[in-house]
Amino acid sequence: MTCEFKIKDRVGTINPIFTCQPAGAQYASIGIKDCIGIVHGGQGCVMFVRLLISQHLKESFEIASSSVHEDGAVFGALDRVEQAVDVLLMRYPHVKVVPIITTCSTEVIGDDVDGVITKLQEELLDVKYPDREVHLIPIHTPSFVGSMVSGYDVAVRDFVKHFSKKGKPSLKINLITGWVNPGDVKELKHLLAAMEVEANVLFEIESFDSPLMPDGSAVSHGSTTIADLEDTANAQGTIALNRYEGGAAAKWLQKRWDVPAVIGPTPIGIRNTDTFLQNVKAMTGHPIPDSLVRERGIAIDAITDLTHMFLADKRVAIYGNPDLVLGLAEYCLDLEMKPVLLLLGDENAGYAEDPRIKALQENVSHDMEIVYNADLFELEQRLKDGLELDLIMGHSKGRFVSMDYKVPMLRVGFPTYDRAGLYRYPVVGYAGATWLAEQMANTIFSDMEYKNNREWILNMW
Ligand code: SF4
């Protein structure tokens, strides 16, 4: 039995799993209070990303574009940034944080975004807005390297670099959630509250599961404040749940301000949630309360009802963000399932050294492939060649592969827009472990009914 780790052996990408770096920077920036990013590039670099995020979260929010046109692409477009910042500040008097997020075109033409920020500080902010707190932050996210995942990582690091400021030591920890859903943030905050641990949560998007209120306000905003970001330098430690979505910021805080960093594990499943809570306990000295031991027990009870009878030996393909994919694969193994194909949508030198991938290579007892720089065609091609699967797990962009090859699919990751309310449910923590196991089982049950495949088993329950 082997676990093969390899790059896709085909040039070009068909049906990509990821979009580009600026998308990740935009997702991170919506988690900050009083922040509207300006994406320096063509309008589509915002329009399509904003649409994806809106389709996923079913919320409206604001991101601006410098809207570069042909002349800017040839002669440079920094004048568009200057105008965009001024218009944004006039139009939104509450805005304090304005990341200038670069794109492929503006990186290729070599626009000096750092330089224009210095100019804007002296010639615009100091002159026209002298009494207003405004932070202009360059975020370099050329789309011809990395992916939306590395864009998120770069943005988190650069926000932390800009704001973190040494002050009085704090009893808080920094919690860098990675690219998660509002339901995940809610569950993580619940776990920390149960342990009576306070945290600077980067980035706080729980508010994107927002109410529609009588005043008609329908625009969502993140909740991480400038004070939270400044305080990251004074925390007891940083826990970055995802290695590739926040790990760089955790390492930077450790190097710059001696804030101890713990990177991972992504708390998907019982085992990884246990480790996360143990890490919080070791960092803060706060014990794990009985209430969480009870929640763990409820989750284990729910899982036990499903594992051996229904989930064992089910063959699964998983694609999406690497931390999510690897966390789900680890959890599937704990559930006696067989993750046979993992698809990571980009190329990252760190994958080869990832201890989770090494552990899978050493320990897995069935044939398995981990393909990086992969696309959805890779999944389709394997199914066409006869790969047998009981379940696919990934975001909604894989829905046609699932439909065409009649393999049931559990929507998880980003974006998910063809099932209702998924952003509300966590995949992390004990609640996430229960939700995932039950959703996997229910997806398989529905498929058994639809195909009249051993449907009688369900009657015996
Ligand atoms: S690939 Fe380039 S042009 Fe296309 S959305 Fe990304 S940054 Fe914009």
XYZ file of C-alpha atoms and ligand atoms in Angstrom:
469
model
C 0.000 0.000 0.000
C 1.427 3.358 -0.989
C 0.724 7.023 -0.504
C 2.047 8.821 -3.540
C 2.758 12.561 -3.249
C 3.228 14.226 -6.614
C 2.632 17.238 -8.821
C -0.008 17.086 -11.557
C 1.824 15.732 -14.612
C 0.035 17.941 -17.135
C 0.687 21.497 -18.264
C -2.165 23.961 -17.866
C -5.184 23.940 -15.587
C -8.710 22.802 -16.435
C -11.405 23.812 -13.952
C -9.137 25.284 -11.282
C -9.670 24.551 -7.617
C -8.453 27.987 -6.520
C -8.640 31.534 -7.679
C -5.777 34.024 -7.442
C -3.802 35.708 -4.628
C -5.778 38.988 -4.401
C -8.908 36.972 -3.532
C -7.232 35.749 -0.353
C -6.164 39.265 0.594
C -9.745 40.432 0.076
C -11.135 37.628 2.257
C -8.717 38.570 5.067
C -9.494 42.284 4.780
C -13.254 41.885 5.216
C -12.566 40.588 8.727
C -11.266 43.978 9.896
C -13.535 46.627 11.389
C -13.648 49.999 9.609
C -11.712 48.581 6.689
C -12.379 48.772 2.961
C -9.674 47.451 0.679
C -8.766 48.951 -2.668
C -7.773 46.321 -5.179
C -5.309 47.910 -7.582
C -6.102 46.351 -10.922
C -8.904 45.832 -13.388
C -12.430 45.941 -12.038
C -12.922 42.210 -12.565
C -10.285 41.462 -9.906
C -12.855 42.754 -7.410
C -16.115 42.060 -9.139
C -15.695 38.299 -9.506
C -14.078 37.809 -6.123
C -16.717 39.881 -4.377
C -19.390 37.875 -6.153
C -17.812 34.597 -5.028
C -17.584 35.768 -1.422
C -21.141 37.128 -1.527
C -22.489 33.925 -3.038
C -20.743 31.952 -0.317
C -21.681 34.095 2.697
C -24.989 35.354 1.284
C -24.068 38.815 2.509
C -23.229 42.146 0.999
C -20.037 44.005 1.843
C -17.746 46.647 0.405
C -14.475 46.386 -1.513
C -13.196 49.043 -3.898
C -11.230 48.916 -7.133
C -8.757 51.367 -8.629
C -10.301 50.232 -11.930
C -7.203 50.251 -14.113
C -7.861 50.762 -17.832
C -5.731 50.436 -20.985
C -3.767 53.662 -20.483
C -2.888 52.672 -16.923
C -1.787 49.216 -18.048
C 0.672 50.866 -20.462
C 1.825 54.010 -18.642
C 1.272 53.062 -15.004
C -1.826 53.562 -12.891
C -0.723 55.070 -9.591
C -2.893 58.120 -10.261
C -5.872 55.737 -10.013
C -4.756 54.710 -6.518
C -4.435 58.347 -5.478
C -7.958 59.103 -6.703
C -9.381 55.886 -5.258
C -8.039 56.584 -1.754
C -9.394 60.143 -1.756
C -12.825 59.136 -3.046
C -13.044 56.255 -0.573
C -12.160 58.464 2.393
C -14.670 61.130 1.331
C -17.437 58.597 0.689
C -16.875 56.545 3.898
C -16.056 58.817 6.846
C -15.746 55.834 9.241
C -13.037 54.009 7.276
C -9.671 53.768 9.015
C -7.940 50.838 7.324
C -7.313 50.804 3.583
C -5.171 47.945 2.275
C -3.963 48.555 -1.275
C -4.068 45.060 -2.740
C -2.042 44.586 -5.908
C -2.905 42.252 -8.784
C -1.128 40.623 -11.708
C -1.388 43.613 -14.019
C -0.196 46.269 -11.574
C 2.692 44.088 -10.378
C 3.758 43.469 -13.999
C 3.699 47.144 -14.924
C 5.701 47.801 -11.766
C 3.500 50.355 -10.029
C 5.309 51.523 -6.887
C 2.451 51.075 -4.425
C 4.704 51.519 -1.384
C 5.963 54.787 -2.855
C 2.512 56.148 -3.599
C 1.447 55.370 -0.033
C 4.305 57.553 1.272
C 3.220 60.282 -1.153
C -0.442 59.974 -0.123
C 0.503 60.198 3.539
C 2.321 63.501 2.998
C 0.182 65.070 0.302
C -3.313 63.801 1.081
C -3.719 62.441 4.608
C -1.598 65.083 6.386
C -3.181 67.898 4.356
C -6.816 66.967 3.754
C -7.488 64.537 6.636
C -5.083 65.691 9.384
C -7.419 64.728 12.256
C -8.424 61.363 10.896
C -6.818 57.992 11.699
C -6.138 56.311 8.358
C -3.822 53.392 7.674
C -2.791 52.733 4.083
C -1.193 49.302 3.866
C 0.471 47.785 0.790
C -0.439 44.135 0.220
C 1.508 42.612 -2.650
C -0.460 39.774 -4.184
C 0.611 39.214 -7.800
C -1.596 36.479 -9.166
C 1.128 34.768 -11.183
C 2.567 33.244 -8.019
C 0.754 31.318 -5.325
C -3.021 31.207 -5.064
C -5.849 32.636 -2.996
C -4.434 30.617 -0.082
C -1.011 32.289 -0.143
C -2.740 35.646 -0.739
C -4.619 35.190 2.521
C -1.365 34.268 4.300
C 0.476 37.312 2.908
C -2.346 39.667 3.877
C -2.615 38.393 7.467
C 1.157 38.774 7.888
C 1.204 42.268 6.417
C -1.719 43.515 8.531
C 0.045 42.192 11.641
C 3.353 43.710 10.533
C 1.727 47.091 10.041
C -0.210 47.295 13.309
C 1.506 45.199 16.004
C 2.984 47.475 18.627
C 4.836 46.643 21.847
C 2.903 47.705 24.934
C 2.003 46.170 28.268
C 2.066 42.344 28.324
C -1.431 41.027 27.813
C -3.098 37.885 29.116
C -4.734 37.340 25.739
C -3.627 34.917 23.059
C -3.646 35.579 19.324
C -5.926 33.220 17.458
C -5.377 33.222 13.699
C -8.326 31.289 12.367
C -7.289 30.875 8.733
C -9.818 30.903 5.901
C -12.925 29.749 7.743
C -16.656 30.364 7.952
C -18.642 32.441 10.464
C -19.803 29.161 12.055
C -16.177 28.144 12.638
C -15.334 31.463 14.306
C -18.374 31.078 16.561
C -17.301 27.564 17.585
C -13.678 28.638 18.210
C -14.838 31.554 20.357
C -17.124 29.174 22.247
C -14.201 26.813 23.011
C -12.034 29.707 24.228
C -14.866 31.190 26.306
C -15.413 27.800 27.964
C -11.710 27.861 28.946
C -12.034 31.496 30.059
C -9.335 32.535 27.592
C -9.469 35.909 25.870
C -8.114 36.226 22.354
C -7.284 38.663 19.611
C -9.178 36.837 16.875
C -7.703 37.366 13.402
C -9.914 37.702 11.463
C -13.323 37.958 13.016
C -15.959 37.171 10.396
C -18.638 35.731 12.687
C -20.541 38.938 11.927
C -20.940 37.811 8.310
C -23.780 35.620 9.544
C -25.551 38.885 10.177
C -29.143 39.761 11.022
C -31.445 41.784 8.829
C -32.490 44.534 11.191
C -35.458 46.897 11.199
C -33.224 49.815 10.157
C -32.705 48.026 6.830
C -28.933 47.835 7.167
C -27.782 44.976 4.969
C -24.019 45.458 4.789
C -21.719 43.176 6.802
C -18.428 44.169 8.398
C -15.646 42.265 10.147
C -15.042 42.725 13.864
C -11.259 42.579 14.357
C -10.255 46.032 15.563
C -7.089 48.073 15.172
C -6.592 47.629 18.936
C -6.731 43.825 18.517
C -4.103 44.004 15.781
C -1.852 46.331 17.793
C -2.128 44.036 20.804
C -0.855 41.001 18.873
C 2.699 42.007 19.913
C 1.801 41.705 23.606
C -0.057 38.384 23.652
C 0.988 35.300 25.619
C 1.326 33.435 22.366
C -0.112 32.912 18.920
C -2.050 29.906 17.741
C -2.372 29.810 13.957
C -4.808 27.024 13.194
C -3.779 26.718 9.561
C -0.204 26.355 8.419
C -0.818 27.987 5.031
C -3.369 30.633 6.064
C -1.836 32.613 8.899
C 1.320 30.631 9.661
C 3.524 33.395 8.220
C 2.040 35.974 10.623
C 2.560 33.669 13.616
C 6.217 33.149 12.642
C 6.709 36.881 12.124
C 5.256 37.724 15.562
C 7.596 35.190 17.138
C 10.642 36.578 15.352
C 9.820 40.282 15.781
C 8.196 40.387 19.228
C 9.112 37.030 20.836
C 5.480 35.959 20.919
C 5.603 32.130 21.016
C 3.932 30.549 17.994
C 2.039 27.289 17.709
C 1.087 26.494 14.133
C -1.668 23.928 13.697
C -3.193 21.528 13.929
C -6.313 22.556 12.054
C -8.846 21.486 14.708
C -10.925 19.233 12.463
C -12.019 16.033 14.177
C -11.713 14.883 17.771
C -7.959 14.262 17.755
C -7.020 17.679 16.357
C -9.528 19.521 18.556
C -8.030 17.779 21.600
C -4.570 18.989 20.529
C -5.836 22.530 19.973
C -7.321 22.660 23.492
C -4.137 21.186 24.973
C -2.156 23.910 23.180
C -4.418 26.620 24.604
C -4.035 25.067 28.053
C -0.232 24.939 27.776
C -0.093 28.552 26.550
C -2.415 30.061 29.152
C -2.420 27.652 32.093
C -6.217 27.540 31.952
C -7.668 24.048 32.453
C -10.008 22.321 30.023
C -13.393 22.449 31.784
C -15.795 19.555 32.289
C -18.266 21.243 29.937
C -15.881 20.660 27.019
C -15.172 17.094 28.152
C -18.943 16.562 27.984
C -19.169 18.160 24.516
C -16.368 15.856 23.416
C -18.299 12.884 24.770
C -21.453 13.890 22.909
C -19.445 14.178 19.682
C -17.818 10.778 20.207
C -21.229 9.230 20.895
C -22.606 10.702 17.655
C -19.596 9.483 15.679
C -19.700 5.997 17.206
C -23.267 5.597 15.932
C -22.003 6.073 12.385
C -18.408 5.009 12.025
C -18.207 1.264 11.938
C -21.628 0.583 10.432
C -21.822 3.282 7.775
C -18.594 5.168 7.235
C -15.929 2.477 7.530
C -14.025 1.730 4.313
C -15.868 4.419 2.324
C -13.542 5.743 -0.370
C -13.265 9.520 -0.420
C -11.714 12.199 -2.647
C -11.101 15.602 -1.062
C -10.038 18.850 -2.742
C -9.608 22.474 -1.675
C -7.489 24.556 0.703
C -4.557 22.443 1.906
C -5.136 22.765 5.659
C -8.796 21.883 5.222
C -8.029 18.937 2.934
C -5.362 17.514 5.234
C -7.503 18.025 8.350
C -10.452 16.293 6.679
C -8.216 13.438 5.513
C -6.910 12.906 9.054
C -10.458 12.904 10.364
C -11.625 10.455 7.684
C -8.882 8.056 8.752
C -10.062 8.336 12.363
C -13.558 7.463 11.096
C -12.156 4.274 9.456
C -12.749 5.785 6.011
C -10.307 5.635 3.109
C -9.276 8.999 1.683
C -7.886 7.765 -1.631
C -7.303 11.055 -3.455
C -6.343 14.471 -2.068
C -6.124 17.380 -4.504
C -4.320 20.578 -3.488
C -4.938 23.385 -5.956
C -1.564 25.092 -5.979
C 2.170 24.551 -5.824
C 3.847 25.260 -2.510
C 7.399 24.318 -1.592
C 6.178 23.756 1.982
C 4.010 20.760 1.064
C 6.971 18.401 0.776
C 7.969 19.220 4.366
C 4.449 19.191 5.789
C 4.465 16.721 8.717
C 0.858 15.752 8.002
C 1.731 14.696 4.477
C 4.792 12.823 5.745
C 2.650 11.050 8.350
C 0.155 10.005 5.672
C 3.008 8.725 3.500
C 4.376 6.648 6.360
C 1.204 5.354 7.965
C -1.603 5.000 5.484
C -2.690 1.389 4.957
C -4.469 1.747 1.608
C -3.454 3.144 -1.781
C -3.663 6.919 -1.784
C -2.581 9.816 -3.987
C -1.868 13.393 -2.916
C -1.639 15.611 -5.995
C -0.612 19.266 -5.783
C -0.992 21.983 -8.398
C -4.114 19.946 -9.150
C -7.362 20.906 -10.844
C -10.845 19.431 -10.990
C -10.071 17.760 -14.327
C -7.655 15.579 -12.354
C -10.590 14.290 -10.312
C -12.750 13.840 -13.401
C -10.013 12.021 -15.297
C -9.502 9.509 -12.505
C -13.226 8.797 -12.314
C -13.260 8.341 -16.080
C -10.368 5.885 -15.694
C -12.336 3.836 -13.179
C -11.487 5.270 -9.771
C -14.173 4.049 -7.371
C -15.433 6.636 -4.912
C -18.214 6.637 -2.330
C -17.944 10.326 -1.521
C -16.399 13.578 -2.736
C -15.695 16.430 -0.332
C -14.956 19.901 -1.647
C -16.397 23.251 -2.620
C -19.268 23.851 -5.016
C -17.106 24.184 -8.118
C -16.852 20.387 -8.207
C -20.612 19.885 -8.391
C -20.595 18.913 -12.079
C -18.039 16.150 -11.529
C -20.245 14.803 -8.751
C -23.366 15.017 -10.920
C -21.796 13.615 -14.092
C -20.207 10.640 -12.342
C -23.016 10.144 -9.816
C -20.754 10.257 -6.794
C -22.406 11.889 -3.763
C -20.694 15.046 -2.604
C -20.503 16.902 0.689
C -19.968 20.614 0.154
C -17.185 21.941 2.342
C -14.641 24.749 1.954
C -14.857 27.891 -0.172
C -16.972 28.664 -2.099
C -20.131 26.713 -1.288
C -23.189 28.276 -2.845
C -25.376 25.401 -3.993
C -26.503 24.284 -0.532
C -28.264 26.487 2.003
C -26.634 27.960 5.065
C -23.372 26.004 5.105
C -21.371 29.033 6.273
C -23.319 28.849 9.524
C -22.041 25.399 10.553
C -18.544 24.755 11.857
C -16.207 22.063 10.623
C -13.815 22.770 13.521
C -14.135 21.780 17.159
C -16.289 19.033 18.626
C -19.412 20.550 17.062
C -17.659 20.476 13.677
C -16.632 16.837 14.160
C -20.272 15.889 14.784
C -21.564 17.974 11.891
C -19.049 16.541 9.439
C -19.628 12.904 10.391
C -23.406 13.297 10.275
C -23.352 15.205 6.992
C -21.063 12.608 5.422
C -23.421 9.869 6.565
C -26.558 11.719 5.451
C -25.029 12.413 2.038
C -24.286 8.718 1.628
C -27.779 7.757 2.939
C -29.483 10.032 0.392
C -27.406 8.469 -2.342
C -28.362 4.944 -1.181
C -32.054 5.881 -1.385
C -31.684 7.555 -4.754
C -29.840 4.601 -6.250
C -31.787 2.002 -4.263
C -28.419 0.710 -3.139
C -28.699 -1.335 0.097
C -31.392 1.137 1.117
C -32.853 -1.514 3.428
C -29.953 -0.945 5.841
C -31.478 2.390 6.755
C -34.724 0.698 7.850
C -32.898 -1.324 10.467
C -31.781 1.625 12.443
S -5.710 36.625 -12.404
Fe -5.026 38.771 -12.425
S -6.586 39.800 -13.675
Fe -7.467 37.848 -13.069
S -8.626 38.314 -11.193
Fe -6.573 37.614 -10.585
S -5.389 39.462 -10.324
Fe -7.212 40.025 -11.519
